[in-house]
Amino acid sequence: MPETKKRPRATPRAILTFDLDCFYASVAIRSRPHLKDKPVVVVQKHLCVTSNYVARQRAHGAVQKMTPVSKALRACPDLVQIDGSDLTPFRAANAEVMAIVRDFLQSRVTTLCKKLAQPPFQSPCQRQGLDEVFIDVTQLVAAEISAGGRPYRFEGHVFGATDDDDMHRTLMVASQIASELRREISTKTQLTLCAGVSDRKLLAKLAVDMHKPNNQTTFLPGNAKEYITAMPPRKLPGFGYAMDTKVQAWVKEAPGRPEISTAGDLVHRFSDGRKGLQELAAIVGTEAVARTVLGLCQGEDDSEVLESGDAPKSMASMDSFRSCTSMEDLRRRARERSTDLVTRLLRDGQRFHRRPRTLTVGYRFRGGGYHGAMRATSMPAVVSSLSSSKGGDSVDVCIGAIQKAILLVLREHGNISASSTFDLTLLTVGATNFTNQLASNFTNKTLSGNENNASLQGIANFFRKSDASVTHMPQTKPTEPSLSIDSPASSPQATGSCPICDHKLPPNIVLATRHVDRCLRGKDVTVKAAKTACNTRRVDSFFSKR
DNA sequence: TCGTTAAAG
DNA sequence: TTTTCTTTAACGA
């Protein structure tokens, strides 16, 4: 018998989603207090990407996301424009918020677990863009309830009718945690935010928009199905433009097909067992997608909150323009992208002790559709030794090397050269496939504070990738001895205790890793849960204890 | 491993 | 409506 029967979860989860209020505008105004009561928009190219509430009010709805500056200016002539083309301050503000969230959760867990004499755990945090985060506080709520002392009531708005059972008590405590965390964040950053609380990401996400700004809503799952089936499916997170287009195309494809204007319509037409599923699969691509979509349309969502960690998995720099037809112009733009990327790579390397192995180049010809093309090549070798050496010219060398690589890709795959005519509208350059750099200059560094390091990153990656069928080591290239974590001579020392069993760990990082790995397997825990449980942050924080 | 598509903010 | 500047995941080859 295959175990494909799916069962409902044994215990209800508690999921929070936070959404910073008009994030870009708030961050921009925070550093310019004199603009506090002025109508403000943050501008990229000729578009307003965000506005504050003063601007929205004044323009009476005419200033929205992605409104052309000219139009916004007509609606509100005294609009203050702030350039938002450099994302650095927004990335920094995001990091600030994430750090506060993690510190808050960490200290709660620490005190509660001590009190309850129970091993510590972590609460996964998933970054969603720069202004949103999902948090799974299931275990934290459970610990809070065990510890007692919480009044059984909701904090903030509630959507739906409550009841006197476990799930509702869970969500009550979750709403209290959400409220406390919101207060903590807005006190420390001067940024306000909304929270959505529910037992799954889908509902938490829908809840977060129900009362804005600076407020929170708990979505009681009992009301999910009727609420969601009445919505246009396109409004559901996960049901995007492409899906909507395909479904609507199907509707119009043949006469007599039913209108699909609500999620309920879709469920009604396609949830008729296996046949309906296959019909939907034919429209949306795969059966897996069909199943998820059908679930979404009924308010179901099993997806986990995935730990994002501190280090991004890829990095890109993009420029869009009306036209680029000369090599001279192209070279200049390529250098610009290259400079931006190298600058960020340098900082990333200082923080995470890693270098990208792959360079991606994206481009689009005028009239060449939405996506354009994307190519990947190996990163120029000089980048592996990128550093801000005082005397050296490493940065400039890297910028030049990447610029050259971009031009080469465009020549080879886009047929763009001095002897061809072309017209580009987009150039993207990105770095991916990060691997740890364990150089001699780093080996002797002490482990401390927020300073992440290469070996820890290696371990984190190892856990992330570990799989029931795979025995042990990460699948790094054998040709890269400097990356392996099994070279005790150059590995930093681990101290502290196992995040699973709390035993003291051996100082050798390889042995420590092995121990934690065994421990994970020893526990009756699914691989998926193990992956979620053992993430960068957690491993980092446990291994880097002074 | 490379490259595309889709989704999200 | 595909417009800005990203980041991530799933999937096919």
mmCIF file of N, CA, C and O in Angstrom, chain A residues 88 97 129 368:
data_model
loop_
_atom_site.group_PDB
_atom_site.id
_atom_site.type_symbol
_atom_site.label_atom_id
_atom_site.label_comp_id
_atom_site.label_asym_id
_atom_site.label_seq_id
_atom_site.Cartn_x
_atom_site.Cartn_y
_atom_site.Cartn_z
ATOM 1 N N THR A 88 19.857 49.891 -1.350
ATOM 2 C CA THR A 88 20.646 49.666 -0.129
ATOM 3 C C THR A 88 19.902 50.023 1.167
ATOM 4 O O THR A 88 19.856 49.193 2.084
ATOM 5 N N VAL A 97 14.735 44.769 10.670
ATOM 6 C CA VAL A 97 13.487 44.151 11.121
ATOM 7 C C VAL A 97 13.677 42.652 11.375
ATOM 8 O O VAL A 97 13.248 42.129 12.411
ATOM 9 N N GLY A 129 10.107 39.092 -0.042
ATOM 10 C CA GLY A 129 10.428 40.445 -0.456
ATOM 11 C C GLY A 129 11.057 41.200 0.704
ATOM 12 O O GLY A 129 11.437 40.602 1.723
ATOM 13 N N GLY A 368 11.029 42.148 -27.683
ATOM 14 C CA GLY A 368 11.365 40.735 -27.486
ATOM 15 C C GLY A 368 10.606 40.060 -26.366
ATOM 16 O O GLY A 368 11.107 39.128 -25.764
#
